[in-house]
Amino acid sequence: MDLINKFSNAFWSEHIWLPPNTTWADIAPGSRQDVVHANYKDLIWPIPFAAVVMLVRYTLERFWISPIGKSLGIRSSRPKKAANVPILETAYAKSTRLDNKWLAPLSKQTDMSERQIERWWRLRRAQDKPSTLVKFCENTWRCIYYLYSFIFGVIVLWDKPWFWDVKSCWYGYPHQSISNDIWWYYMISMSFYWSLTGTQFFDVKRKDFWQMFIHHMVTLLLMSLSWVCNLHRVGSLVLVVHDCGDIFLEAAKLTKYANFQKLCDAIFAIFTVVWIVTRLGFYPRIIYSSSVEAPRILPMFPAYYIFNSLLLMLLVLHVIWTYMILKIVVDSLQKGLMSGDIRSSDSEDLSDSSENAALANGTGRSKNKSNSGAPSAGGSGGAAGGGATQRKSNNASNHATEATTAAK
């Protein structure tokens, strides 16, 4: 116990987290009559609040969002289950990606052709893929939250001086009062990110799963430390800047799942502009203030470098994701295609829905290949060529779509 107390005292040293000549007692709640300081004990509230957020999400998805999705014709069914082949199931459990080196041994063990094994494998992977309705519900919920959070944040910050002049974040620090609206804005935002951290392991798996997990944890760490150190002003600015672009990202994804492609394209174009303006415009302005303006107003202390490092970590993620977005936009425009989902909807790249449907019906690529390769005349030849072109177009659109959702 003494060792733990020593470590705690060393970690929370006033020389690290507070400006010179300032103690924890100086910013404790009730230490001054004219200032309402943040209470570190309040950081426990977002955890039970996160349970409430998850309950609200479950209720909305089940009784409102899901029925709307079904009314729009969004499919809730999954492909036909793959046949129960224990040997293949054992191999699949080791890796969901089929290694070509496994084909010959598995073919001998199962008395199946290599083509049959490939079909079984694609169908088995498609079986693990969540339905479009599930993805639609998830993205609609996030869109609703981000819209609410951004509007609430703007309302809360509208009359705050630091909303219009970032330098006001540093005037009078660390003796800056926390109003009730800022308290709720912080608590609700942290509750949402705690809920995302937990449900991420059960939601649709993404290619950038660990990127997003780190993003959520860094966000929570930043918010918690800014609350403890009474840096809620700059923290609230970071929150409102991040929520803005996420609205259009989730809206583009849900309209894609609802097959409103033109609307998806328009929303995605808006998202791209808003993302660049907020994440690479307003957000670097906050970092500039914390890096250049703050040292001119405040005496520096070690925690300053910790906060700036965390802020810069987020900026690096923003730059990476912006590169991914612009790359997909350029590629899509060159192909005459645009899709509204940037982040992979699954942890694995799957074939398009038409191929999965064919697999479910027991048809294979070999049949398609033979049909398209056979000589034909008149309308039948045109239909085969048109079908191949359409499948190629769908695949290109799907790949562009799967790359974009990484923009969160």
CSV table of C-alpha atoms in Angstrom, one decimal, residues 20 58 62 65 91 130 134 141 158 161 183 194 237 275 296-297 304 343 347 371 380:
chain,number,residue,atom,x,y,z
A,20,PRO,CA,4.4,26.9,-10.9
A,58,TYR,CA,-30.7,-0.3,-28.0
A,62,ARG,CA,-34.9,-1.8,-32.0
A,65,ILE,CA,-34.3,2.8,-36.5
A,91,ALA,CA,-9.0,-24.4,-40.6
A,130,PRO,CA,-23.4,-8.6,-40.4
A,134,VAL,CA,-27.4,-4.0,-38.6
A,141,TRP,CA,-27.4,5.8,-34.1
A,158,TRP,CA,-22.1,30.1,-28.1
A,161,PRO,CA,-15.5,33.9,-25.0
A,183,TRP,CA,-20.4,19.9,-16.9
A,194,TRP,CA,-17.0,5.0,-23.0
A,237,LEU,CA,-13.4,23.2,-28.3
A,275,TRP,CA,-13.6,17.2,-42.6
A,296,ARG,CA,3.0,33.8,-24.0
A,297,ILE,CA,0.2,33.9,-21.4
A,304,TYR,CA,1.7,21.2,-21.1
A,343,ARG,CA,-14.2,2.6,-43.7
A,347,SER,CA,-12.6,-6.9,-40.8
A,371,ASN,CA,-21.0,-18.5,-69.6
A,380,SER,CA,-27.4,-13.0,-75.3
